Coordinates of C-alpha atoms in Angstrom, one line a residue:
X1158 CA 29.9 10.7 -1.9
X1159 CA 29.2 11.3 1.7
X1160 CA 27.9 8.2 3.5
X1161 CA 25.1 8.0 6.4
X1162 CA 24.2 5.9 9.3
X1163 CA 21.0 5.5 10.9
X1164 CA 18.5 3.3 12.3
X1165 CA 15.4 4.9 9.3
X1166 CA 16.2 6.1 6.1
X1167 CA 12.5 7.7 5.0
X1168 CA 12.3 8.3 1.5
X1169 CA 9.7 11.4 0.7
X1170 CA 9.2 14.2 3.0
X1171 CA 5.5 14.6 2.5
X1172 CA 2.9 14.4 5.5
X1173 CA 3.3 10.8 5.7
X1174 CA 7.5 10.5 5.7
X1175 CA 8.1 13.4 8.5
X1176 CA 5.1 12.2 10.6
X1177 CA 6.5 8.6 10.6
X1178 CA 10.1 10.4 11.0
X1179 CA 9.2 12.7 14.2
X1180 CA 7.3 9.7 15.4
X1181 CA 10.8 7.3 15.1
X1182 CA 12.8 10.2 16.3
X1183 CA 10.6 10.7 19.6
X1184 CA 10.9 7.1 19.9
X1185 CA 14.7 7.5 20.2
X1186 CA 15.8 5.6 16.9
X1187 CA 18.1 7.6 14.6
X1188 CA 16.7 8.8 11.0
X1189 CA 17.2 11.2 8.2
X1190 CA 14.6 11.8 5.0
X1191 CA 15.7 12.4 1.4
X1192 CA 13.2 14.5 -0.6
X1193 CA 13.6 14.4 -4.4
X1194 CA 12.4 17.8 -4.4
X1195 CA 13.8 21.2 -4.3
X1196 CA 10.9 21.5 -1.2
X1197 CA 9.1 19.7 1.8
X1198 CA 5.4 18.9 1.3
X1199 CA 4.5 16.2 -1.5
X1200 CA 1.4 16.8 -3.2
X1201 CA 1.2 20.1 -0.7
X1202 CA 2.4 23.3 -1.9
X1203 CA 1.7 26.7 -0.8
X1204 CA 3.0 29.2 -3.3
X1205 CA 3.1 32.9 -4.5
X1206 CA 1.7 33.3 -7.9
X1207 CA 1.9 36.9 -9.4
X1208 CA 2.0 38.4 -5.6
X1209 CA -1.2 35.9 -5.0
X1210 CA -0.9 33.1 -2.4
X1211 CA -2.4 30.2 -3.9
X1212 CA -2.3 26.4 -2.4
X1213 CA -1.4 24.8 -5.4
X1214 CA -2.4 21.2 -3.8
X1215 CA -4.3 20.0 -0.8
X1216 CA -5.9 22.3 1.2
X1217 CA -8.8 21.1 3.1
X1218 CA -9.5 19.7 6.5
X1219 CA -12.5 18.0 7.0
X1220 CA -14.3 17.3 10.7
X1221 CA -13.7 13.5 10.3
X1222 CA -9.9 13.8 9.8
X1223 CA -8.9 13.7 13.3
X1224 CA -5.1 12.5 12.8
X1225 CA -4.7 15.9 10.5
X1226 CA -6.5 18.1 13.1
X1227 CA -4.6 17.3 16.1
X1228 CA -1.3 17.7 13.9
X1229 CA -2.5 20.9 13.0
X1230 CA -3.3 21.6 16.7
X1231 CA 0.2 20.3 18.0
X1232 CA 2.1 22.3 15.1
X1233 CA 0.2 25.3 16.7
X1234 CA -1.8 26.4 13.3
X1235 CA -5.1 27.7 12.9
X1236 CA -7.7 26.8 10.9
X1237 CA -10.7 29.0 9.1
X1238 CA -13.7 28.0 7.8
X1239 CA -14.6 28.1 3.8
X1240 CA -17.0 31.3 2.9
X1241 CA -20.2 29.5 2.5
X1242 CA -23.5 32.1 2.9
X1243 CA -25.6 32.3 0.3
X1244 CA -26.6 30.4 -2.7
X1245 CA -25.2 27.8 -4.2
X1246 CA -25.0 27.5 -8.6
X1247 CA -26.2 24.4 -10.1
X1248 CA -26.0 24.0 -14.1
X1249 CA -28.5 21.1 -15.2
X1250 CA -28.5 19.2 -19.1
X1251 CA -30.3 22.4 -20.8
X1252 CA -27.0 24.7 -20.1
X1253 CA -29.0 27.0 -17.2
X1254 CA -27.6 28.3 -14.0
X1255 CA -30.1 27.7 -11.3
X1256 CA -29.6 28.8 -7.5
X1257 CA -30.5 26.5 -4.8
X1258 CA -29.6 26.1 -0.9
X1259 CA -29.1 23.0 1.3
X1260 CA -27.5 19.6 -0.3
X1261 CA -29.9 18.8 -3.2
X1262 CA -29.4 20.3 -6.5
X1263 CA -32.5 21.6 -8.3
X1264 CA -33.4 18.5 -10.4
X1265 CA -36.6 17.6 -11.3
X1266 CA -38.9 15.6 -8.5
X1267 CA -37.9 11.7 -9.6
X1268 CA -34.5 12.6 -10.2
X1269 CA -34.0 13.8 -6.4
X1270 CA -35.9 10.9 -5.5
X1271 CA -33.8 8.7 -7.6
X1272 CA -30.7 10.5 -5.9
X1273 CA -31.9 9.9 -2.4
X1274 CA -32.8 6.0 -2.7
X1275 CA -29.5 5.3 -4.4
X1276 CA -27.7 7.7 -1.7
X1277 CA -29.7 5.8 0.7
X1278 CA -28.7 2.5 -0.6
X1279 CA -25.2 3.3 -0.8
X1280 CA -24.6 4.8 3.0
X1281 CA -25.9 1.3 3.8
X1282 CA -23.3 -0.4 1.4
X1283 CA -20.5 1.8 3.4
X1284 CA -21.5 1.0 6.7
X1285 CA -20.7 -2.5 5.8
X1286 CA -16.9 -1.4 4.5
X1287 CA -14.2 -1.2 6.4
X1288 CA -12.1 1.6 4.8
X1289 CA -9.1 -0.2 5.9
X1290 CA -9.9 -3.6 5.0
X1291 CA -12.4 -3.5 2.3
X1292 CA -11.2 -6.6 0.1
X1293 CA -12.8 -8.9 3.1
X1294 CA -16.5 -7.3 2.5
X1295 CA -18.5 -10.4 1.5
X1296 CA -19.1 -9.1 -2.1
X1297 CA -15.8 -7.5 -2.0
X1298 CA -14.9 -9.8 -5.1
X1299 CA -18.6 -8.9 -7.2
X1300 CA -18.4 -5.3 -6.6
X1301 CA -14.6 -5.2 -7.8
X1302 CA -15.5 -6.4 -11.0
X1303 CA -18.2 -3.9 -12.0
X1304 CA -17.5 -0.7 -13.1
X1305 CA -19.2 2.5 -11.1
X1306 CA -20.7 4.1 -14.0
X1307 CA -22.3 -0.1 -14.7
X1308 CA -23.5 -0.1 -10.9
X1309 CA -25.0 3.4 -11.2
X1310 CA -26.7 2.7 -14.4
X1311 CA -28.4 -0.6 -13.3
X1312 CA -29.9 1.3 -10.5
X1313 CA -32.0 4.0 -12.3
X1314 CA -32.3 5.1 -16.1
X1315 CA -32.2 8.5 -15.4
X1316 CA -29.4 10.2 -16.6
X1317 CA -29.2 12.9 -14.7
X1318 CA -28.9 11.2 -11.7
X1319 CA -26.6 8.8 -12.5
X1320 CA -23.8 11.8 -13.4
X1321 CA -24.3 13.3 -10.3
X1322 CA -24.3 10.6 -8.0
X1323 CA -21.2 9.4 -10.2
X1324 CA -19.1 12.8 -10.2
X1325 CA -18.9 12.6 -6.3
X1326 CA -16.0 9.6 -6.3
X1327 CA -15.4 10.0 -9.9
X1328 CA -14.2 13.3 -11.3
X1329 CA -14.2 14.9 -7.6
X1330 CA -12.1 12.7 -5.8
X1331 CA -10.7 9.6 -8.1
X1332 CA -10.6 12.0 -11.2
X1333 CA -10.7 9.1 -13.3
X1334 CA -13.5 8.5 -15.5
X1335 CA -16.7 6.3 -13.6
X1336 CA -16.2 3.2 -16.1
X1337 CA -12.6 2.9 -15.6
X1338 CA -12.8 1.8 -11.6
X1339 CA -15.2 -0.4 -9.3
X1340 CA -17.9 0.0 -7.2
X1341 CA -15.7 -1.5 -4.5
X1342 CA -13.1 1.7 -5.1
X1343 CA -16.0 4.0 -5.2
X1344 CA -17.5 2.5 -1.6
X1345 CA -13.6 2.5 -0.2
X1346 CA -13.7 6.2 -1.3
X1347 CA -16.9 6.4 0.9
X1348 CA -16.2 4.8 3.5
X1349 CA -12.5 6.9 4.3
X1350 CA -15.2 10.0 5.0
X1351 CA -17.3 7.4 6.7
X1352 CA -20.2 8.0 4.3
X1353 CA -21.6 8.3 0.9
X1354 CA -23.1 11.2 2.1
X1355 CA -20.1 12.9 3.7
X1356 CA -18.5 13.3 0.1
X1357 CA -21.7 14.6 -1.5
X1358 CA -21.5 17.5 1.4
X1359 CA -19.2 19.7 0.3
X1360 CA -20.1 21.5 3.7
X1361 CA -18.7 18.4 5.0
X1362 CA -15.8 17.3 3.0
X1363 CA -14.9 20.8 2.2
X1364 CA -14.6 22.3 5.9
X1365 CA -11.6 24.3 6.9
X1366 CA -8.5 25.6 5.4
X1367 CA -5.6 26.1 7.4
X1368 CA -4.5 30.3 8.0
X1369 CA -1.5 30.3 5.6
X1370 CA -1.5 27.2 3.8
X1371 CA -1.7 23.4 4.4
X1372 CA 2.2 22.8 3.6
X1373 CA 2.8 24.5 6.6
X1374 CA 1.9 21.0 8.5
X1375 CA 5.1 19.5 7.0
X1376 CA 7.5 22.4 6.5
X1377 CA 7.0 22.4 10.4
X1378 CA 7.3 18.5 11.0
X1379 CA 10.5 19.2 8.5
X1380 CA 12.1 21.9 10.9
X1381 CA 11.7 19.7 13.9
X1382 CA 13.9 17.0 12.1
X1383 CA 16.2 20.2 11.2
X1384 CA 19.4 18.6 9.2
X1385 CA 17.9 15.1 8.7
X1386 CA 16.1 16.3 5.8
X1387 CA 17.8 16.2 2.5
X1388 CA 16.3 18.1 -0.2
X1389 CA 17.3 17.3 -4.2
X1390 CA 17.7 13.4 -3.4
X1391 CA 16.2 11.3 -5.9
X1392 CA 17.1 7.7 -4.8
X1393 CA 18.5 5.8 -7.6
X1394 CA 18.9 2.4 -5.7
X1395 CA 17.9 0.5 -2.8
X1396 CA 20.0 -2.2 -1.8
X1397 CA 18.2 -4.5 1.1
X1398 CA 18.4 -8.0 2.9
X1399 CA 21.5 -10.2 3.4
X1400 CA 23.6 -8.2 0.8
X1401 CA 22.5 -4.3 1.1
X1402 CA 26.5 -4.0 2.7
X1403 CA 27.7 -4.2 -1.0
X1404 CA 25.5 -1.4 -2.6
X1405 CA 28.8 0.1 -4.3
X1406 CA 29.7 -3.5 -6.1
X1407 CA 29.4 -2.6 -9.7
X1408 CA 25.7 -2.7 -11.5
X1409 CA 27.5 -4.7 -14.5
X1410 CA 28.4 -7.1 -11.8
X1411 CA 25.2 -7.5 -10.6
X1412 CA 23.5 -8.0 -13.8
X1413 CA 25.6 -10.9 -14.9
X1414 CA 25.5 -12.8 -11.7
X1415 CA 21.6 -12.4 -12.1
X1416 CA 21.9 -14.2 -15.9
X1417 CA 24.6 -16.4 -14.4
X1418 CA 22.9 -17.7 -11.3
X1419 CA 18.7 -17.1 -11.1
X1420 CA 18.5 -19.7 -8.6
X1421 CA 20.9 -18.1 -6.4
X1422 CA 19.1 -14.6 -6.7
X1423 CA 16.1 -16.3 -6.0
X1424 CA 17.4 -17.9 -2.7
X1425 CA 18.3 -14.2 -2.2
X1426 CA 15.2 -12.7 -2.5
X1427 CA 13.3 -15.8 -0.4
X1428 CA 15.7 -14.8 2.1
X1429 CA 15.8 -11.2 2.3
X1430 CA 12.1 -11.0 3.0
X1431 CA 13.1 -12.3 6.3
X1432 CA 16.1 -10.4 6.7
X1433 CA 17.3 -6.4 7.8
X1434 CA 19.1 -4.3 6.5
X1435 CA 18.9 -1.2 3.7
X1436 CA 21.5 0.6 1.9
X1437 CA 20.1 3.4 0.1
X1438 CA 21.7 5.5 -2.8
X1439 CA 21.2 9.0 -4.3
X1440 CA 23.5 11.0 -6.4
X1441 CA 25.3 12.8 -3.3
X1442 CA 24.9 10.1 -0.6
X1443 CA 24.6 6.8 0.8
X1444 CA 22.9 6.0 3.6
X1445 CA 22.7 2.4 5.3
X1446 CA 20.1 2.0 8.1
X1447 CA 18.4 -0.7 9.9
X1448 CA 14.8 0.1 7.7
X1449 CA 13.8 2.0 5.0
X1450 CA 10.2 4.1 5.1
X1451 CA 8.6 4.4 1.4
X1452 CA 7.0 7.2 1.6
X1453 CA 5.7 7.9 -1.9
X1454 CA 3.3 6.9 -3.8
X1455 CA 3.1 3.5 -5.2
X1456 CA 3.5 5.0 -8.9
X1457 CA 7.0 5.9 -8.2
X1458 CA 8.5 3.0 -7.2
X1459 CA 9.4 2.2 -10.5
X1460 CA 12.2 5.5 -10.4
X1461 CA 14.3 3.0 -8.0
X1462 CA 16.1 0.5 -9.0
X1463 CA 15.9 -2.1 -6.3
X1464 CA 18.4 -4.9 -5.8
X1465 CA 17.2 -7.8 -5.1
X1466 CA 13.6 -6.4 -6.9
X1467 CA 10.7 -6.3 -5.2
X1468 CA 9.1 -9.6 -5.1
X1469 CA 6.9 -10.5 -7.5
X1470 CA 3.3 -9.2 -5.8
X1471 CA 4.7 -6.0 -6.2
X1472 CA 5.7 -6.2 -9.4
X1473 CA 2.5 -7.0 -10.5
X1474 CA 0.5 -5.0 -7.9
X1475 CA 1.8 -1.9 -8.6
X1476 CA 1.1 -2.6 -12.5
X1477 CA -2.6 -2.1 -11.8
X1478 CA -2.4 1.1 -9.6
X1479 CA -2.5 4.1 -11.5
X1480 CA -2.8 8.1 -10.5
X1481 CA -5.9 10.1 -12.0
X1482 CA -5.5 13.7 -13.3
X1483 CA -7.2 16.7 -11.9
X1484 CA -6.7 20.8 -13.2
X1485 CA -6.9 22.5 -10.3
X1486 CA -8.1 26.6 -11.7
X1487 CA -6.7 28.9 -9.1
X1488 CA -8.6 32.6 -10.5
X1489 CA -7.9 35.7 -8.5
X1490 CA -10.2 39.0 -8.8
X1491 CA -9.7 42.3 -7.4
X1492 CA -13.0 41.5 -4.8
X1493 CA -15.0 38.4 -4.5
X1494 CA -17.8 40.0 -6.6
X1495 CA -19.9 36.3 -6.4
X1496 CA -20.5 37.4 -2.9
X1497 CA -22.2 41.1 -4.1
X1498 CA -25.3 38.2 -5.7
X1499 CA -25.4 36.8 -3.2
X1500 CA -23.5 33.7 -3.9
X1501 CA -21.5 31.9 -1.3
X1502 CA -18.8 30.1 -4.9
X1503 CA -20.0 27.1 -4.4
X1504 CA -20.8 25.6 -8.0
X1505 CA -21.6 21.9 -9.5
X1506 CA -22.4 20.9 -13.0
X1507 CA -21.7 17.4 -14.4
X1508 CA -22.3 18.8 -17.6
X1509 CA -19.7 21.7 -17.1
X1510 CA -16.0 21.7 -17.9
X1511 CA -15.3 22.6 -14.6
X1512 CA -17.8 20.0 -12.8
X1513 CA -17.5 22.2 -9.5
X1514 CA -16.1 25.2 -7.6
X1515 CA -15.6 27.5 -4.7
X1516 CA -14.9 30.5 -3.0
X1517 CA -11.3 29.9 -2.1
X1518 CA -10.7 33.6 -0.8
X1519 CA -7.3 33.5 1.5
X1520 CA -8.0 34.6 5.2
X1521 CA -8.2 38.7 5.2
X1522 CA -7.4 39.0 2.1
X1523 CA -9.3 42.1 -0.2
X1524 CA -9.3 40.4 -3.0
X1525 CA -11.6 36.8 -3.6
X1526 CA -10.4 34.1 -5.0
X1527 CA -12.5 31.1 -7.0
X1528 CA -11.0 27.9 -7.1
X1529 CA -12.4 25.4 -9.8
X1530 CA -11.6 21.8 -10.8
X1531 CA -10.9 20.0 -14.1
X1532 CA -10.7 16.3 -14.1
X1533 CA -10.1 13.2 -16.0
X1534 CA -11.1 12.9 -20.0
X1535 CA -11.6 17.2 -19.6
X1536 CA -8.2 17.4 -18.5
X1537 CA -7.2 14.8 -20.7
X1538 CA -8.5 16.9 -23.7
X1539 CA -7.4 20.4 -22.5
X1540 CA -3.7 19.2 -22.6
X1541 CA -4.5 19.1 -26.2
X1542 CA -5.0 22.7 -27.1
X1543 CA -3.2 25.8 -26.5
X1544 CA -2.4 27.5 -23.0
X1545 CA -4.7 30.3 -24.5
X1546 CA -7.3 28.1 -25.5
X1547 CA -6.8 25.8 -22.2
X1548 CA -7.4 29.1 -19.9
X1549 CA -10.3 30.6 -22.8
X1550 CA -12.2 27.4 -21.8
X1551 CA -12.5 27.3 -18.5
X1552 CA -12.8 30.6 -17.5
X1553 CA -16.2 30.9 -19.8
X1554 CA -17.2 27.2 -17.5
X1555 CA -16.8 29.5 -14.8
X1556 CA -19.0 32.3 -16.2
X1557 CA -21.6 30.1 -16.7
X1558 CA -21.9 30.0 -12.9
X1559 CA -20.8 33.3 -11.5
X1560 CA -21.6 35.5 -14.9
X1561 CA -19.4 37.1 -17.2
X1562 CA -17.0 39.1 -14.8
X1563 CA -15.5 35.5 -14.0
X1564 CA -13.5 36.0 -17.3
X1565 CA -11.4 38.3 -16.1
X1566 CA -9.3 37.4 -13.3
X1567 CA -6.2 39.6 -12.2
X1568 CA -4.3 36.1 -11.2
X1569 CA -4.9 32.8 -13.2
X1570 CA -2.9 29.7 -12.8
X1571 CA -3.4 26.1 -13.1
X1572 CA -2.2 23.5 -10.8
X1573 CA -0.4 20.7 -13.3
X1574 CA 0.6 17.8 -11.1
X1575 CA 0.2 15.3 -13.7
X1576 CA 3.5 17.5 -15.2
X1577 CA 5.4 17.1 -11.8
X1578 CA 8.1 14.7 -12.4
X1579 CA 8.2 13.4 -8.7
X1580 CA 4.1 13.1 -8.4
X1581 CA 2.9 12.2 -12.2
X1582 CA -1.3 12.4 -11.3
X1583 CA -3.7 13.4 -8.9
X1584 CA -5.1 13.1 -6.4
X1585 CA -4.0 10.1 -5.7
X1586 CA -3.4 6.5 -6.9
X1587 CA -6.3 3.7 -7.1
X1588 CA -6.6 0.3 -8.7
X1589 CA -8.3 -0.3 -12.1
X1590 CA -11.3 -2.8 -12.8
X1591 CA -10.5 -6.2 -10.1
X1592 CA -7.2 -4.6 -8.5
X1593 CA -8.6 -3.7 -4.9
X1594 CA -9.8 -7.3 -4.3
X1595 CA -6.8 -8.9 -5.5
X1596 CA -4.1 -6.9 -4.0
X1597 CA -4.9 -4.4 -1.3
X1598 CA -4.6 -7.1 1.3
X1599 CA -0.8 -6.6 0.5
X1600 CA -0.7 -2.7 -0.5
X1601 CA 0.7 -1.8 2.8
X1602 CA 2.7 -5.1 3.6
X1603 CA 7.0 -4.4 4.4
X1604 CA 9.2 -6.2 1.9
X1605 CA 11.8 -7.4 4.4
X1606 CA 12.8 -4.2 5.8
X1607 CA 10.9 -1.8 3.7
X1608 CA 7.9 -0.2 4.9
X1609 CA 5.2 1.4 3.0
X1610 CA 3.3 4.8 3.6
X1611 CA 1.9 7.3 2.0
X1612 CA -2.3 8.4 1.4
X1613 CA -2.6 6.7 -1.2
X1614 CA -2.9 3.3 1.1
X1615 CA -4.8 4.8 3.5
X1616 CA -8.4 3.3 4.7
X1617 CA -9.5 5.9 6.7
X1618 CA -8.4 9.3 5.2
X1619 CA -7.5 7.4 1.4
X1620 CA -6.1 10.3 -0.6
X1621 CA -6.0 12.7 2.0
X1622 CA -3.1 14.5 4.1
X1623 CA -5.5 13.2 7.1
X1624 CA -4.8 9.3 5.8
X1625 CA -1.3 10.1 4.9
X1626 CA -0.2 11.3 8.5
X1627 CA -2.2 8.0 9.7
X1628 CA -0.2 6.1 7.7
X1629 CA 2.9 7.5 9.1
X1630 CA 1.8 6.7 12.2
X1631 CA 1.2 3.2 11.4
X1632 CA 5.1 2.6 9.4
X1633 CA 6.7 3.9 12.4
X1634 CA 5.0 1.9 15.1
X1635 CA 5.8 -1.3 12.9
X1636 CA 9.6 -0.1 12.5
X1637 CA 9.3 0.2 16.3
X1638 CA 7.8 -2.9 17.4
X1639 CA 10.6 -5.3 15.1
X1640 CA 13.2 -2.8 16.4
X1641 CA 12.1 -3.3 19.7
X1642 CA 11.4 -7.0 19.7

């Protein structure tokens, strides 16, 4: 087993491990990043399906994410801006596709004024958040402990409303169903786009794509760290505090000193809070270092096996974050024939399969390119039926915005991540009913000399590449300031 010294190990070579990595390594401190993976990127992936480039995760850049645009900018990409002109496709409770322009969907006149007052009232709920420290909002504790769907429904009686006010944080961005997370979750979503309204906009939220794909951000980050990225290295152990010099004393040994001695291990643990010091095992290497970087989400800390364990917060922290589950329809046609209606692919329905969609046509190519989303309880159920069935269903929720020619694509594919052994969900992970109020205060908190980062814990940017490369930012300039102090 070949063995490693550096000042950083950083574990995950997604946006948030490399930018925390570059930033260390311009710093002058010594690291190296082991990816599970066969590839750099995370929950990015830019990939050629059936001669069809498709971006098989995250894609968009938004005008608010400044951290991700001036990476983009100083990895010299170029950005292009989603086909939007024309009308947009709205199905309402009796099954019809209606087209409408602007940001309000054709609902009847109390149900758009029921959307804008509630809209109204929640923007002024956000301005109150701070997206990186929303557990210390007054009512942080109250709105923790009611669901979304409850808050929504308390407001107004009309159903129509209520789904698409709900849909915006619930099956577009938390894809987990409304009753099964907080109004506090669902403001924290707001507030990372510094609005209610923001995620409503798809204009907004749903700006630019990158020319080529979105992994390039960290396949490029990845070749400035050049041999310092490992690929296919699943940590098995992380060995940290007073002891992380004896990571290759056998595990038997380990266990029964544990039943031997708890009070000893739990001096141990006290202590190595306090205390530096990793040494961090995969199959092919060990590495010791100064600090470790967790860059991954929360979910997956349960792969490693850490000695001593994470303290007990963690433990039971990480027991109530969980990742939600999102198809994401990649369908390719020989010509973007939405456009010839004069559609611009932009779609919503909270009464459709696929609760929205949009032209997702590469930059100069031919052929167009509709990219649709199915999430929570739908996905849930899909995963229950045939492939056949599966791609039978939600190609005929596309016809019902675009018309029958949306059943026959020349590419089809479907973006699995809750299949992905090294991701398990997406978008990203939140806290069930009461978890955001009584543990995000420590969500991003080192354990000893373990640091934290990934989008998942971002405030501003939360679930987005934009929060993940702030959260790099943040690990390393708290690795530098102990390091340097």
């Amino acid at each position: 087993m070949d063995e490693i010294t550096r000042d950083v190990v950083v574990i995950g070579a997604g946006a948030a491990g490399l930018t925390a990595a570059n930033d260390l390594r311009k710093a002058g401190l010594s690291v190296v990043v082991l990816e599970a993976r066969d590839r750099v990127g995370g929950r990015l992936w830019t990939d050629v399906v059936e001669g069809a480039m498709l971006e098989l995760g995250g894609q968009w850049v938004s005008p608010d994410q400044q951290a991700l645009i001036d990476t983009v900018a100083d990895l010299g990409l170029s950005t292009y801006s989603r086909y939007r002109e024309g009308d947009s496709v709205y199905v309402g409770p009796d099954g019809v596709a209606k087209r409408f322009t602007g940001e309000m969907f054709p609902v009847a006149p109390e149900t758009e004024r029921a959307i804008d007052e509630i809209t109204a009232r929640l923007d002024a709920m956000v301005a109150e958040i701070d997206p990186d420290k929303p557990w210390e909002h007054p009512n942080a504790a109250e709105w923790d402990t009611i669901s979304w769907d409850a808050w929504l429904r308390a407001q107004t009686d009309d159903d129509e409303a209520v789904r698409n006010l709900a849909f915006a944080t619930g099956s577009a961005m938390l894809t987990k169903p409304t009753h099964t997370f907080s109004l506090l979750q669902s403001l924290l979503m707001a507030a990372s786009a510094r609005s209610y309204s923001h995620l409503v906009d798809a204009d907004f939220i749903l700006d630019k794509r990158v020319v080529g794909g979105l992994q390039q951000v960290p396949e490029l980050l990845a070749e400035r760290l050049g041999d310092d990225v490992l690929l296919n290295q699943p940590v098995r152990r992380i060995v940290w505090g007073p002891e992380s010099a004896a990571a290759d004393r056998p595990a038997d040994a380990v266990t029964g000193r544990r039943v031997d001695d708890l009070r000893a291990l739990t001096a141990r643990v006290e202590a190595a809070k306090s205390s530096t010091g990793v040494t961090v095992t995969t199959d092919d290497v060990t590495v010791r270092a100064r600090f470790a970087i967790l860059a991954l989400a929360p979910v997956l800390y349960p792969r490693i096996s850490f000695d001593p364990p994470l303290p007990r917060l963690q433990h039971q922290m990480h027991q109530h974050i969980s990742m939600g589950f999102v198809i994401k329809v990649h369908a390719v046609y020989d010509r973007p024939f939405w456009r010839e209606q004069g559609l611009s692919g932009t779609a919503f329905s909270p009464y459709e399969l696929s609760h929205e969609a949009y032209d997702n046509t590469n930059h100069g190519d031919e052929r167009g390119t509709l990219v649709g989303f199915v999430s929570d309880q739908n996905a849930d159920d899909l995963f229950r039926v045939s492939a056949e069935e599966r791609k039978e269903r939600i190609l005929e929720s596309l016809s019902h915005y675009y018309g029958p020619e949306a059943k026959n694509p020349v590419v089809y594919y479907e973006s699995d991540w809750g299949s992905e052994e090294w991701t398990r969900g997406a978008y990203a992970a939140s806290f069930d009913l009461g978890g955001l109020q009584r543990y995000g205060a420590d969500l991003r908190e080192p354990v000893g000399p373990i640091h934290l980062a990934c989008s998942d814990m971002a405030g501003a940017g939360y679930q987005h590449v934009d929060g993940a490369i702030r959260q790099g930012h943040r690990a390393a300039d708290e690795i530098l300031e102990r390091a340097r102090g």
